Tab-separated table of C-alpha atoms in Angstrom:
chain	number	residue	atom	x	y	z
A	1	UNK	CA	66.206	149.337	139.119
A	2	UNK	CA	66.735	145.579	140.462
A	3	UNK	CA	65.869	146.068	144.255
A	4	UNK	CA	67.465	143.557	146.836
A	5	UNK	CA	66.532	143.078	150.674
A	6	UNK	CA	69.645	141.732	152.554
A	7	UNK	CA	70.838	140.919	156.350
A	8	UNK	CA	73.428	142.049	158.449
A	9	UNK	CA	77.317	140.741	156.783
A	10	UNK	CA	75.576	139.511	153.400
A	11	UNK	CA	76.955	140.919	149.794
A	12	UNK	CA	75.285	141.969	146.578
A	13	UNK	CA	78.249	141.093	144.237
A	14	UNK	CA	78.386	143.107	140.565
A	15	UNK	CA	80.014	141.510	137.888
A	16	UNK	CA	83.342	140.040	139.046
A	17	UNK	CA	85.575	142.960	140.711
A	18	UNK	CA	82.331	144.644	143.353
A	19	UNK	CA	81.376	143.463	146.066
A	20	UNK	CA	78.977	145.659	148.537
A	21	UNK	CA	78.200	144.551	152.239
A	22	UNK	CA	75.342	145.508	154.841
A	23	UNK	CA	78.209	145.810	157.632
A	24	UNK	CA	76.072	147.567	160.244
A	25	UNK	CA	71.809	148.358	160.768
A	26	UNK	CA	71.206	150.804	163.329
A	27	UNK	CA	67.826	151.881	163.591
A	28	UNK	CA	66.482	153.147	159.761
A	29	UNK	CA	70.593	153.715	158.815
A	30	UNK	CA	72.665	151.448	157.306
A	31	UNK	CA	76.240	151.073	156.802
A	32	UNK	CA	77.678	149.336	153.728
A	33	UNK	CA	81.185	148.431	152.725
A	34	UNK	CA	81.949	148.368	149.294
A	35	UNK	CA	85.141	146.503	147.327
A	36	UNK	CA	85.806	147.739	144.124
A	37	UNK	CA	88.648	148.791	141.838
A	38	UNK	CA	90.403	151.903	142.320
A	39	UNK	CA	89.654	152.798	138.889
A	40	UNK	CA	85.887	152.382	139.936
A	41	UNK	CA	84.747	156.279	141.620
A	42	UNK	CA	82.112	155.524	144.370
A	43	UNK	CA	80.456	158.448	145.797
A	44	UNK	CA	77.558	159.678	147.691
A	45	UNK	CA	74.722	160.757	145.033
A	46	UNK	CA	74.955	164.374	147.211
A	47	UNK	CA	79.003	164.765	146.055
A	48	UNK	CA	77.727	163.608	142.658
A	49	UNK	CA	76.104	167.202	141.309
A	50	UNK	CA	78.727	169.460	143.164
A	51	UNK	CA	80.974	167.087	140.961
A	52	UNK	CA	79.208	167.523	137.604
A	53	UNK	CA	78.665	171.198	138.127
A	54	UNK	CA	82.139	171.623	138.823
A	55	UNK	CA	83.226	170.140	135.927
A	56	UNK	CA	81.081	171.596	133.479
A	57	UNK	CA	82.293	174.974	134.546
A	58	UNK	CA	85.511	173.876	133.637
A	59	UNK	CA	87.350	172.915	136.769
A	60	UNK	CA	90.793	171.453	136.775
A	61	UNK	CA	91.127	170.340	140.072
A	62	UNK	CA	91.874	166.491	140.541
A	63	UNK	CA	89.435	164.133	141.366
A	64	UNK	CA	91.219	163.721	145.021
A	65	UNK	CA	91.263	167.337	145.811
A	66	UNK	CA	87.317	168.255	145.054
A	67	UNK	CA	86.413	165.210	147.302
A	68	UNK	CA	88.621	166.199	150.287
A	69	UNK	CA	87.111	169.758	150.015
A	70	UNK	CA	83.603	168.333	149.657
A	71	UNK	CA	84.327	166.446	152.616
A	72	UNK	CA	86.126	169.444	154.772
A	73	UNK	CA	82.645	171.536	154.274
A	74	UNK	CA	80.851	169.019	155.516
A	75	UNK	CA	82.671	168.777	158.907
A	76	UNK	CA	82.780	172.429	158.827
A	77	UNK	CA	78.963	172.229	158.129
A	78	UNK	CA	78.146	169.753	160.954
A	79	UNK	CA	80.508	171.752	163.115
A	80	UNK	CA	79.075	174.598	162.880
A	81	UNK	CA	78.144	176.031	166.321
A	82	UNK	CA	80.184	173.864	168.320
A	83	UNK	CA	82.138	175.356	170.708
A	84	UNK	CA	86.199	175.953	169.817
A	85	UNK	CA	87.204	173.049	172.616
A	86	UNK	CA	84.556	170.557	171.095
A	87	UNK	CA	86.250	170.963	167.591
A	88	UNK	CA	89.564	170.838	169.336
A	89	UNK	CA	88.445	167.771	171.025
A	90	UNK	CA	87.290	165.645	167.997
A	91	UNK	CA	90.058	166.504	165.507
A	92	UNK	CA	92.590	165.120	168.501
């Protein structure tokens, strides 16, 4: 594993089409950007074994439609508790 330190706004570049960017640091998180094909999938390593599960039990569903459910449970996950008016709030 080739391990890189980098600032705020600089890029790692891979090969000739990526290009990934530290575009925020706040406190021990870090936000990156990342350019890249469409043909290239990038996803979080959590989505990665719901993803390889899924297809080993023979799932069908397109690529598209497993993320956005991925991503609906975990809004519903972090939601969880919040009162009906908060939810109401942040989907507006």
């Amino acid at each position: 594993m080739l391990v890189l330190t980098r600032k705020l706004n600089q890029e790692v570049v891979i090969g000739d089409q990526i290009k990934i960017k530290v575009v925020k640091i706040d406190g021990n998180k870090v936000r990156i950007g990342i350019e890249a094909p469409e043909n290239v999938r990038i996803l979080r390593q959590e989505l990665v074994s719901g993803f390889e599960e899924s297809e080993s039990e023979g799932t069908s569903a397109p690529l598209a439609s497993r993320i956005a459910k991925h991503q609906f449970q975990i809004a519903e996950d972090a939601l969880e508790g919040t009162p009906i008016e908060s939810c109401i709030e942040l989907a507006s």
